[in-house]
Amino acid sequence: MKHTRFDGNYYPTESNPVPAASAESTMSDYGTFVEMIFNKGSLNGVQVLSEHSALEMETDSVVGINTSADSAVRTTGIPTYGLGTWRDVVTADDVGVVTSGNGAYGFYPWVDRSRNGFGMVFVYDQRGSDQAVPESQRELHWVLCVLDGLGVMKTATPTTVYRRR
């Protein structure tokens, strides 16, 4: 990822980088990263991360912890978190089916193993994560409804669509 940085150039800070809001990348770079995660650590025939490590990112890192008071959980509506990723939808035996990585300004990368796909949605919204994240979730939901042949449905979230399958 030659064009990705966490140095605070765009939003200078004297503290540590804030991954949800301080990363700078290109669509190509980040798309490559999401593709590698989708391919369980492999990219263009090279195993960058072990398959075990890539799938470990999708396991519940907060098992047994009540996350309902967490502001990010209230914003996303997703109570379970992996290593750097939200676990939007999981199977009955707690395997991640849909994972995402909501950014504070509406950047929304996702991996959807049930649809055998991955992608990114951008909704640049400076009103804050409490507005930008739900808006990016809605945009992705609309795209997936159209791709699934359901038409645009404006009342549900992406999680609802996945759970109907």
CSV table of N, CA and C in Angstrom, one decimal:
chain,number,residue,atom,x,y,z
A,1,MET,N,0.8,-1.2,0.0
A,1,MET,CA,0.0,0.0,0.0
A,1,MET,C,0.9,1.2,0.0
A,2,LYS,N,1.4,1.5,-1.2
A,2,LYS,CA,2.4,2.6,-1.3
A,2,LYS,C,1.8,4.0,-1.1
A,3,HIS,N,0.5,4.1,-1.2
A,3,HIS,CA,-0.1,5.5,-1.1
A,3,HIS,C,-1.0,5.6,0.1
A,4,THR,N,-0.6,4.9,1.2
A,4,THR,CA,-1.4,4.9,2.4
A,4,THR,C,-0.6,5.3,3.6
A,5,ARG,N,-1.1,6.2,4.4
A,5,ARG,CA,-0.3,6.7,5.5
A,5,ARG,C,-1.2,7.0,6.7
A,6,PHE,N,-0.6,7.0,7.9
A,6,PHE,CA,-1.3,7.4,9.2
A,6,PHE,C,-0.6,8.5,9.9
A,7,ASP,N,0.1,9.4,9.1
A,7,ASP,CA,1.0,10.3,9.8
A,7,ASP,C,0.3,11.6,10.2
A,8,GLY,N,-1.0,11.8,9.9
A,8,GLY,CA,-1.7,13.0,10.3
A,8,GLY,C,-1.5,14.2,9.4
A,9,ASN,N,-1.0,13.9,8.2
A,9,ASN,CA,-0.7,15.0,7.3
A,9,ASN,C,-2.0,15.8,7.0
A,10,TYR,N,-3.1,15.1,6.7
A,10,TYR,CA,-4.4,15.8,6.4
A,10,TYR,C,-5.0,16.5,7.6
A,11,TYR,N,-5.0,15.8,8.7
A,11,TYR,CA,-5.5,16.3,10.0
A,11,TYR,C,-4.4,16.1,11.0
A,12,PRO,N,-3.5,17.1,11.0
A,12,PRO,CA,-2.3,17.0,12.0
A,12,PRO,C,-2.7,16.8,13.4
A,13,THR,N,-2.0,16.0,14.1
A,13,THR,CA,-2.3,15.8,15.5
A,13,THR,C,-1.0,15.5,16.3
A,14,GLU,N,-1.0,15.9,17.5
A,14,GLU,CA,0.2,15.6,18.3
A,14,GLU,C,0.1,14.3,19.0
A,15,SER,N,-1.0,13.7,19.0
A,15,SER,CA,-1.2,12.4,19.6
A,15,SER,C,-1.1,11.2,18.6
A,16,ASN,N,-1.3,10.0,19.1
A,16,ASN,CA,-1.3,8.9,18.2
A,16,ASN,C,-2.3,9.0,17.1
A,17,PRO,N,-2.1,8.3,16.0
A,17,PRO,CA,-3.0,8.3,14.9
A,17,PRO,C,-4.4,7.7,15.4
A,18,VAL,N,-5.4,8.2,14.8
A,18,VAL,CA,-6.8,7.7,15.0
A,18,VAL,C,-7.2,6.9,13.8
A,19,PRO,N,-7.1,5.6,13.8
A,19,PRO,CA,-7.4,4.9,12.6
A,19,PRO,C,-8.7,5.1,12.0
A,20,ALA,N,-9.8,5.4,12.8
A,20,ALA,CA,-11.1,5.7,12.2
A,20,ALA,C,-11.2,7.0,11.5
A,21,ALA,N,-10.2,7.9,11.6
A,21,ALA,CA,-10.3,9.2,11.0
A,21,ALA,C,-9.0,9.8,10.5
A,22,SER,N,-7.9,9.1,10.7
A,22,SER,CA,-6.6,9.7,10.3
A,22,SER,C,-5.9,9.0,9.1
A,23,ALA,N,-6.4,7.9,8.7
A,23,ALA,CA,-5.7,7.2,7.6
A,23,ALA,C,-5.9,8.0,6.3
A,24,GLU,N,-4.9,8.0,5.5
A,24,GLU,CA,-5.0,8.6,4.1
A,24,GLU,C,-4.6,7.5,3.2
A,25,SER,N,-5.4,7.3,2.2
A,25,SER,CA,-5.1,6.2,1.2
A,25,SER,C,-5.7,6.5,-0.1
A,26,THR,N,-5.5,5.7,-1.1
A,26,THR,CA,-6.2,5.8,-2.4
A,26,THR,C,-7.2,4.6,-2.5
A,27,MET,N,-8.2,4.8,-3.3
A,27,MET,CA,-9.1,3.8,-3.5
A,27,MET,C,-8.5,2.5,-4.0
A,28,SER,N,-7.5,2.6,-4.8
A,28,SER,CA,-6.8,1.4,-5.3
A,28,SER,C,-6.0,0.7,-4.2
A,29,ASP,N,-5.3,1.5,-3.3
A,29,ASP,CA,-4.6,0.9,-2.2
A,29,ASP,C,-5.5,0.1,-1.2
A,30,TYR,N,-6.6,0.8,-0.8
A,30,TYR,CA,-7.5,0.3,0.2
A,30,TYR,C,-8.3,-0.9,-0.4
A,31,GLY,N,-8.6,-0.8,-1.7
A,31,GLY,CA,-9.3,-1.9,-2.4
A,31,GLY,C,-8.4,-3.1,-2.4
A,32,THR,N,-7.1,-2.9,-2.6
A,32,THR,CA,-6.2,-4.1,-2.6
A,32,THR,C,-6.2,-4.7,-1.2
A,33,PHE,N,-6.2,-3.9,-0.1
A,33,PHE,CA,-6.2,-4.4,1.2
A,33,PHE,C,-7.5,-5.2,1.5
A,34,VAL,N,-8.7,-4.7,1.1
A,34,VAL,CA,-10.0,-5.4,1.3
A,34,VAL,C,-10.0,-6.7,0.5
A,35,GLU,N,-9.5,-6.6,-0.7
A,35,GLU,CA,-9.4,-7.9,-1.6
A,35,GLU,C,-8.5,-8.9,-0.9
A,36,MET,N,-7.4,-8.5,-0.2
A,36,MET,CA,-6.6,-9.5,0.5
A,36,MET,C,-7.3,-10.1,1.7
A,37,ILE,N,-8.1,-9.3,2.4
A,37,ILE,CA,-8.9,-9.8,3.5
A,37,ILE,C,-10.0,-10.8,3.0
A,38,PHE,N,-10.6,-10.4,1.9
A,38,PHE,CA,-11.6,-11.2,1.3
A,38,PHE,C,-11.0,-12.6,0.9
A,39,ASN,N,-9.8,-12.6,0.4
A,39,ASN,CA,-9.1,-13.8,-0.1
A,39,ASN,C,-8.4,-14.5,1.1
A,40,LYS,N,-8.8,-14.2,2.3
A,40,LYS,CA,-8.3,-14.9,3.5
A,40,LYS,C,-6.7,-14.7,3.6
A,41,GLY,N,-6.3,-13.5,3.3
A,41,GLY,CA,-4.8,-13.2,3.5
A,41,GLY,C,-4.0,-13.4,2.2
A,42,SER,N,-4.6,-13.8,1.1
A,42,SER,CA,-3.9,-14.0,-0.1
A,42,SER,C,-4.2,-12.9,-1.1
A,43,LEU,N,-3.1,-12.5,-1.8
A,43,LEU,CA,-3.3,-11.4,-2.9
A,43,LEU,C,-2.4,-11.8,-4.1
A,44,ASN,N,-3.1,-11.9,-5.2
A,44,ASN,CA,-2.3,-12.3,-6.4
A,44,ASN,C,-1.4,-13.5,-6.3
A,45,GLY,N,-2.0,-14.5,-5.6
A,45,GLY,CA,-1.2,-15.7,-5.4
A,45,GLY,C,-0.2,-15.7,-4.3
A,46,VAL,N,0.0,-14.6,-3.6
A,46,VAL,CA,0.9,-14.5,-2.5
A,46,VAL,C,0.2,-14.5,-1.2
A,47,GLN,N,0.5,-15.3,-0.3
A,47,GLN,CA,-0.1,-15.4,1.0
A,47,GLN,C,0.6,-14.3,1.9
A,48,VAL,N,-0.1,-13.1,2.0
A,48,VAL,CA,0.4,-12.0,2.7
A,48,VAL,C,0.2,-12.2,4.2
A,49,LEU,N,-0.9,-12.6,4.6
A,49,LEU,CA,-1.2,-13.0,6.0
A,49,LEU,C,-1.6,-14.5,6.0
A,50,SER,N,-1.4,-15.2,7.0
A,50,SER,CA,-1.8,-16.6,7.0
A,50,SER,C,-3.4,-16.6,7.0
A,51,GLU,N,-4.0,-17.6,6.4
A,51,GLU,CA,-5.4,-17.7,6.4
A,51,GLU,C,-6.0,-17.6,7.8
A,52,HIS,N,-5.3,-18.3,8.7
A,52,HIS,CA,-5.7,-18.3,10.1
A,52,HIS,C,-5.7,-16.8,10.7
A,53,SER,N,-4.7,-16.1,10.4
A,53,SER,CA,-4.6,-14.7,10.9
A,53,SER,C,-5.7,-13.8,10.3
A,54,ALA,N,-6.0,-14.0,9.0
A,54,ALA,CA,-7.0,-13.2,8.3
A,54,ALA,C,-8.4,-13.5,8.9
A,55,LEU,N,-8.7,-14.8,9.1
A,55,LEU,CA,-10.0,-15.2,9.7
A,55,LEU,C,-10.1,-14.8,11.1
A,56,GLU,N,-8.9,-14.8,11.8
A,56,GLU,CA,-8.9,-14.4,13.3
A,56,GLU,C,-9.4,-12.9,13.4
A,57,MET,N,-9.1,-12.1,12.4
A,57,MET,CA,-9.6,-10.7,12.5
A,57,MET,C,-11.1,-10.6,12.5
A,58,GLU,N,-11.8,-11.7,12.0
A,58,GLU,CA,-13.2,-11.7,12.0
A,58,GLU,C,-13.9,-12.3,13.2
A,59,THR,N,-13.1,-12.8,14.1
A,59,THR,CA,-13.6,-13.5,15.3
A,59,THR,C,-14.0,-12.4,16.3
A,60,ASP,N,-14.8,-12.7,17.3
A,60,ASP,CA,-15.3,-11.8,18.3
A,60,ASP,C,-14.2,-11.4,19.3
A,61,SER,N,-13.8,-10.2,19.2
A,61,SER,CA,-12.7,-9.7,20.2
A,61,SER,C,-13.3,-9.2,21.5
A,62,VAL,N,-14.6,-9.1,21.5
A,62,VAL,CA,-15.3,-8.5,22.7
A,62,VAL,C,-16.2,-9.5,23.3
A,63,VAL,N,-16.0,-10.8,23.1
A,63,VAL,CA,-16.9,-11.8,23.6
A,63,VAL,C,-17.1,-11.7,25.1
A,64,GLY,N,-18.3,-11.7,25.6
A,64,GLY,CA,-18.6,-11.6,27.0
A,64,GLY,C,-18.7,-10.2,27.5
A,65,ILE,N,-18.4,-9.2,26.7
A,65,ILE,CA,-18.4,-7.8,27.2
A,65,ILE,C,-19.7,-7.1,26.7
A,66,ASN,N,-20.3,-6.5,27.6
A,66,ASN,CA,-21.5,-5.7,27.3
A,66,ASN,C,-21.1,-4.4,26.6
A,67,THR,N,-21.3,-4.3,25.3
A,67,THR,CA,-20.8,-3.1,24.5
A,67,THR,C,-21.9,-2.1,24.3
A,68,SER,N,-23.1,-2.3,24.9
A,68,SER,CA,-24.2,-1.4,24.6
A,68,SER,C,-24.0,0.1,24.9
A,69,ALA,N,-23.1,0.4,25.8
A,69,ALA,CA,-22.8,1.8,26.2
A,69,ALA,C,-21.8,2.4,25.3
A,70,ASP,N,-21.1,1.6,24.5
A,70,ASP,CA,-20.0,2.1,23.6
A,70,ASP,C,-20.6,3.0,22.5
A,71,SER,N,-20.0,4.2,22.4
A,71,SER,CA,-20.6,5.2,21.4
A,71,SER,C,-20.5,4.6,20.0
A,72,ALA,N,-19.4,3.9,19.6
A,72,ALA,CA,-19.3,3.4,18.3
A,72,ALA,C,-20.4,2.3,18.0
A,73,VAL,N,-20.7,1.5,19.1
A,73,VAL,CA,-21.7,0.5,18.9
A,73,VAL,C,-23.1,1.2,18.7
A,74,ARG,N,-23.3,2.2,19.5
A,74,ARG,CA,-24.6,3.0,19.3
A,74,ARG,C,-24.7,3.6,17.9
A,75,THR,N,-23.6,4.0,17.4
A,75,THR,CA,-23.6,4.6,16.0
A,75,THR,C,-23.8,3.5,14.9
A,76,THR,N,-23.1,2.4,15.0
A,76,THR,CA,-23.2,1.4,14.0
A,76,THR,C,-24.4,0.5,14.1
A,77,GLY,N,-24.8,0.3,15.4
A,77,GLY,CA,-25.8,-0.7,15.6
A,77,GLY,C,-25.3,-2.1,15.6
A,78,ILE,N,-24.0,-2.3,15.6
A,78,ILE,CA,-23.4,-3.6,15.6
A,78,ILE,C,-22.6,-3.8,16.9
A,79,PRO,N,-23.1,-4.8,17.7
A,79,PRO,CA,-22.5,-4.9,19.1
A,79,PRO,C,-21.3,-5.8,19.2
A,80,THR,N,-20.8,-6.4,18.1
A,80,THR,CA,-19.7,-7.3,18.2
A,80,THR,C,-18.6,-6.8,17.2
A,81,TYR,N,-17.3,-6.9,17.7
A,81,TYR,CA,-16.2,-6.4,17.0
A,81,TYR,C,-15.1,-7.4,16.9
A,82,GLY,N,-14.4,-7.4,15.8
A,82,GLY,CA,-13.2,-8.2,15.6
A,82,GLY,C,-12.0,-7.4,15.7
A,83,LEU,N,-10.9,-7.8,15.1
A,83,LEU,CA,-9.7,-7.0,15.2
A,83,LEU,C,-9.7,-6.0,14.0
A,84,GLY,N,-10.1,-4.8,14.3
A,84,GLY,CA,-10.2,-3.7,13.3
A,84,GLY,C,-11.3,-3.8,12.4
A,85,THR,N,-12.3,-4.6,12.8
A,85,THR,CA,-13.5,-4.8,11.9
A,85,THR,C,-14.8,-5.0,12.6
A,86,TRP,N,-15.8,-4.5,12.2
A,86,TRP,CA,-17.2,-4.8,12.7
A,86,TRP,C,-17.6,-6.1,12.2
A,87,ARG,N,-18.3,-6.8,13.0
A,87,ARG,CA,-18.9,-8.1,12.6
A,87,ARG,C,-20.4,-8.0,12.3
A,88,ASP,N,-20.7,-7.4,11.2
A,88,ASP,CA,-22.1,-7.0,10.9
A,88,ASP,C,-23.1,-8.2,11.0
A,89,VAL,N,-22.7,-9.3,10.4
A,89,VAL,CA,-23.5,-10.5,10.4
A,89,VAL,C,-22.6,-11.7,10.7
A,90,VAL,N,-23.1,-12.6,11.6
A,90,VAL,CA,-22.4,-13.8,12.0
A,90,VAL,C,-23.3,-15.0,11.9
A,91,THR,N,-22.7,-16.2,11.7
A,91,THR,CA,-23.5,-17.4,11.7
A,91,THR,C,-23.9,-17.8,13.1
A,92,ALA,N,-24.7,-18.8,13.2
A,92,ALA,CA,-25.2,-19.3,14.5
A,92,ALA,C,-24.0,-19.8,15.3
A,93,ASP,N,-22.9,-20.3,14.7
A,93,ASP,CA,-21.7,-20.7,15.4
A,93,ASP,C,-20.7,-19.6,15.5
A,94,ASP,N,-21.1,-18.3,15.3
A,94,ASP,CA,-20.3,-17.1,15.5
A,94,ASP,C,-19.1,-16.9,14.5
A,95,VAL,N,-19.3,-17.4,13.3
A,95,VAL,CA,-18.4,-17.1,12.2
A,95,VAL,C,-18.8,-15.9,11.5
A,96,GLY,N,-17.9,-14.9,11.2
A,96,GLY,CA,-18.2,-13.7,10.5
A,96,GLY,C,-18.6,-14.0,9.1
A,97,VAL,N,-19.8,-13.5,8.7
A,97,VAL,CA,-20.3,-13.6,7.3
A,97,VAL,C,-20.1,-12.3,6.6
A,98,VAL,N,-20.5,-11.2,7.2
A,98,VAL,CA,-20.3,-9.9,6.7
A,98,VAL,C,-19.5,-9.1,7.7
A,99,THR,N,-18.4,-8.5,7.3
A,99,THR,CA,-17.6,-7.7,8.1
A,99,THR,C,-17.3,-6.4,7.4
A,100,SER,N,-17.1,-5.3,8.2
A,100,SER,CA,-16.9,-4.0,7.6
A,100,SER,C,-16.0,-3.2,8.5
A,101,GLY,N,-15.6,-2.0,8.0
A,101,GLY,CA,-14.7,-1.2,8.7
A,101,GLY,C,-15.1,0.3,8.6
A,102,ASN,N,-16.2,0.7,9.2
A,102,ASN,CA,-16.8,2.0,9.1
A,102,ASN,C,-15.7,3.1,9.5
A,103,GLY,N,-15.6,4.1,8.7
A,103,GLY,CA,-14.7,5.2,9.0
A,103,GLY,C,-15.6,6.4,9.5
A,104,ALA,N,-15.0,7.3,10.3
A,104,ALA,CA,-15.7,8.4,10.9
A,104,ALA,C,-16.4,9.3,9.9
A,105,TYR,N,-15.9,9.4,8.7
A,105,TYR,CA,-16.5,10.3,7.7
A,105,TYR,C,-17.3,9.6,6.7
A,106,GLY,N,-17.6,8.4,6.8
A,106,GLY,CA,-18.5,7.7,5.9
A,106,GLY,C,-17.9,6.7,5.0
A,107,PHE,N,-16.6,6.5,5.1
A,107,PHE,CA,-15.9,5.4,4.3
A,107,PHE,C,-16.3,4.1,4.9
A,108,TYR,N,-16.8,3.2,4.0
A,108,TYR,CA,-17.4,1.9,4.5
A,108,TYR,C,-16.9,0.7,3.6
A,109,PRO,N,-15.8,0.2,3.9
A,109,PRO,CA,-15.3,-1.1,3.2
A,109,PRO,C,-16.0,-2.3,3.9
A,110,TRP,N,-16.3,-3.3,3.0
A,110,TRP,CA,-17.0,-4.5,3.6
A,110,TRP,C,-16.5,-5.7,2.8
A,111,VAL,N,-16.6,-6.9,3.5
A,111,VAL,CA,-16.5,-8.2,2.9
A,111,VAL,C,-17.7,-8.9,3.2
A,112,ASP,N,-18.3,-9.5,2.2
A,112,ASP,CA,-19.6,-10.3,2.3
A,112,ASP,C,-19.4,-11.7,1.8
A,113,ARG,N,-19.1,-12.6,2.7
A,113,ARG,CA,-18.8,-13.9,2.3
A,113,ARG,C,-20.1,-14.7,1.8
A,114,SER,N,-21.3,-14.2,2.2
A,114,SER,CA,-22.5,-14.9,1.7
A,114,SER,C,-22.7,-14.5,0.3
A,115,ARG,N,-22.3,-13.3,-0.1
A,115,ARG,CA,-22.5,-12.9,-1.5
A,115,ARG,C,-21.2,-13.2,-2.4
A,116,ASN,N,-20.2,-13.6,-1.7
A,116,ASN,CA,-18.9,-13.9,-2.4
A,116,ASN,C,-18.4,-12.6,-3.0
A,117,GLY,N,-18.4,-11.5,-2.2
A,117,GLY,CA,-18.0,-10.2,-2.7
A,117,GLY,C,-17.4,-9.3,-1.7
A,118,PHE,N,-16.9,-8.2,-2.1
A,118,PHE,CA,-16.3,-7.1,-1.2
A,118,PHE,C,-16.4,-5.8,-2.0
A,119,GLY,N,-16.2,-4.7,-1.3
A,119,GLY,CA,-16.2,-3.4,-1.9
A,119,GLY,C,-16.1,-2.3,-0.9
A,120,MET,N,-16.3,-1.1,-1.4
A,120,MET,CA,-16.2,0.1,-0.6
A,120,MET,C,-17.3,1.1,-1.0
A,121,VAL,N,-17.8,1.8,0.0
A,121,VAL,CA,-18.7,2.9,-0.3
A,121,VAL,C,-18.1,4.1,0.4
A,122,PHE,N,-18.2,5.3,-0.3
A,122,PHE,CA,-17.7,6.5,0.2
A,122,PHE,C,-18.9,7.5,0.4
A,123,VAL,N,-19.1,8.0,1.6
A,123,VAL,CA,-20.1,9.1,1.8
A,123,VAL,C,-19.3,10.1,2.7
A,124,TYR,N,-18.8,11.1,2.0
A,124,TYR,CA,-18.0,12.1,2.8
A,124,TYR,C,-18.9,13.0,3.5
A,125,ASP,N,-18.9,12.9,4.8
A,125,ASP,CA,-19.9,13.7,5.6
A,125,ASP,C,-19.1,14.2,6.9
A,126,GLN,N,-19.0,15.5,6.9
A,126,GLN,CA,-18.2,16.1,8.0
A,126,GLN,C,-19.0,16.3,9.3
A,127,ARG,N,-20.3,15.9,9.3
A,127,ARG,CA,-21.1,16.1,10.5
A,127,ARG,C,-20.7,15.2,11.6
A,128,GLY,N,-19.9,14.3,11.4
A,128,GLY,CA,-19.4,13.4,12.4
A,128,GLY,C,-19.9,11.9,12.1
A,129,SER,N,-19.3,11.0,12.9
A,129,SER,CA,-19.5,9.6,12.6
A,129,SER,C,-21.0,9.2,12.9
A,130,ASP,N,-21.6,9.9,13.9
A,130,ASP,CA,-23.0,9.6,14.2
A,130,ASP,C,-23.9,9.8,13.0
A,131,GLN,N,-23.5,10.6,12.1
A,131,GLN,CA,-24.3,10.9,10.9
A,131,GLN,C,-23.7,10.1,9.7
A,132,ALA,N,-22.4,10.1,9.5
A,132,ALA,CA,-21.7,9.6,8.4
A,132,ALA,C,-21.8,8.1,8.3
A,133,VAL,N,-21.6,7.4,9.4
A,133,VAL,CA,-21.6,5.9,9.4
A,133,VAL,C,-23.0,5.4,9.0
A,134,PRO,N,-24.1,5.8,9.7
A,134,PRO,CA,-25.4,5.3,9.2
A,134,PRO,C,-25.7,5.7,7.8
A,135,GLU,N,-25.3,6.8,7.3
A,135,GLU,CA,-25.5,7.2,5.9
A,135,GLU,C,-24.8,6.2,5.0
A,136,SER,N,-23.5,5.9,5.3
A,136,SER,CA,-22.8,5.0,4.4
A,136,SER,C,-23.4,3.6,4.5
A,137,GLN,N,-23.9,3.2,5.7
A,137,GLN,CA,-24.6,1.9,5.8
A,137,GLN,C,-25.9,1.9,4.9
A,138,ARG,N,-26.6,3.0,4.9
A,138,ARG,CA,-27.8,3.1,4.0
A,138,ARG,C,-27.4,3.0,2.5
A,139,GLU,N,-26.4,3.7,2.2
A,139,GLU,CA,-26.0,3.7,0.8
A,139,GLU,C,-25.6,2.2,0.3
A,140,LEU,N,-24.8,1.5,1.2
A,140,LEU,CA,-24.5,0.1,0.8
A,140,LEU,C,-25.8,-0.7,0.8
A,141,HIS,N,-26.7,-0.5,1.7
A,141,HIS,CA,-27.9,-1.3,1.7
A,141,HIS,C,-28.7,-1.1,0.4
A,142,TRP,N,-28.8,0.1,-0.1
A,142,TRP,CA,-29.5,0.4,-1.3
A,142,TRP,C,-28.8,-0.3,-2.5
A,143,VAL,N,-27.5,-0.2,-2.6
A,143,VAL,CA,-26.7,-0.9,-3.6
A,143,VAL,C,-27.0,-2.4,-3.6
A,144,LEU,N,-26.9,-3.0,-2.4
A,144,LEU,CA,-27.1,-4.5,-2.3
A,144,LEU,C,-28.5,-4.9,-2.6
A,145,CYS,N,-29.5,-4.1,-2.2
A,145,CYS,CA,-30.9,-4.4,-2.6
A,145,CYS,C,-31.1,-4.4,-4.1
A,146,VAL,N,-30.5,-3.5,-4.8
A,146,VAL,CA,-30.6,-3.4,-6.2
A,146,VAL,C,-29.9,-4.6,-6.9
A,147,LEU,N,-28.7,-4.9,-6.4
A,147,LEU,CA,-27.9,-6.0,-6.9
A,147,LEU,C,-28.6,-7.4,-6.7
A,148,ASP,N,-29.3,-7.5,-5.5
A,148,ASP,CA,-30.1,-8.7,-5.2
A,148,ASP,C,-31.4,-8.8,-5.9
A,149,GLY,N,-31.8,-7.7,-6.7
A,149,GLY,CA,-33.0,-7.7,-7.4
A,149,GLY,C,-34.2,-7.4,-6.5
A,150,LEU,N,-34.0,-6.7,-5.4
A,150,LEU,CA,-35.1,-6.4,-4.5
A,150,LEU,C,-35.6,-5.0,-4.7
A,151,GLY,N,-34.9,-4.2,-5.5
A,151,GLY,CA,-35.3,-2.8,-5.6
A,151,GLY,C,-34.7,-2.0,-4.4
A,152,VAL,N,-34.9,-0.7,-4.5
A,152,VAL,CA,-34.4,0.1,-3.4
A,152,VAL,C,-35.4,0.1,-2.2
A,153,MET,N,-34.9,-0.3,-1.1
A,153,MET,CA,-35.7,-0.4,0.2
A,153,MET,C,-35.1,0.6,1.2
A,154,LYS,N,-35.8,1.6,1.6
A,154,LYS,CA,-35.2,2.6,2.4
A,154,LYS,C,-35.4,2.5,3.9
A,155,THR,N,-36.0,1.5,4.4
A,155,THR,CA,-36.3,1.5,5.8
A,155,THR,C,-35.4,0.6,6.6
A,156,ALA,N,-34.7,-0.4,6.0
A,156,ALA,CA,-33.9,-1.3,6.7
A,156,ALA,C,-32.4,-1.0,6.6
A,157,THR,N,-31.6,-1.7,7.4
A,157,THR,CA,-30.2,-1.5,7.3
A,157,THR,C,-29.6,-2.7,6.6
A,158,PRO,N,-28.3,-2.6,6.2
A,158,PRO,CA,-27.7,-3.7,5.5
A,158,PRO,C,-27.8,-5.0,6.3
A,159,THR,N,-27.7,-4.9,7.6
A,159,THR,CA,-27.8,-6.1,8.4
A,159,THR,C,-29.1,-6.9,8.2
A,160,THR,N,-30.2,-6.1,8.0
A,160,THR,CA,-31.5,-6.7,7.8
A,160,THR,C,-31.5,-7.5,6.5
A,161,VAL,N,-30.9,-6.9,5.5
A,161,VAL,CA,-30.9,-7.6,4.2
A,161,VAL,C,-30.2,-8.9,4.3
A,162,TYR,N,-29.0,-8.9,5.0
A,162,TYR,CA,-28.2,-10.1,5.1
A,162,TYR,C,-29.0,-11.2,5.9
A,163,ARG,N,-29.7,-10.8,6.9
A,163,ARG,CA,-30.4,-11.7,7.8
A,163,ARG,C,-31.6,-12.4,7.1
A,164,ARG,N,-32.1,-11.7,6.1
A,164,ARG,CA,-33.2,-12.3,5.4
A,164,ARG,C,-32.8,-13.5,4.5
A,165,ARG,N,-31.6,-13.6,4.2
A,165,ARG,CA,-31.2,-14.7,3.3
A,165,ARG,C,-31.2,-16.0,4.0
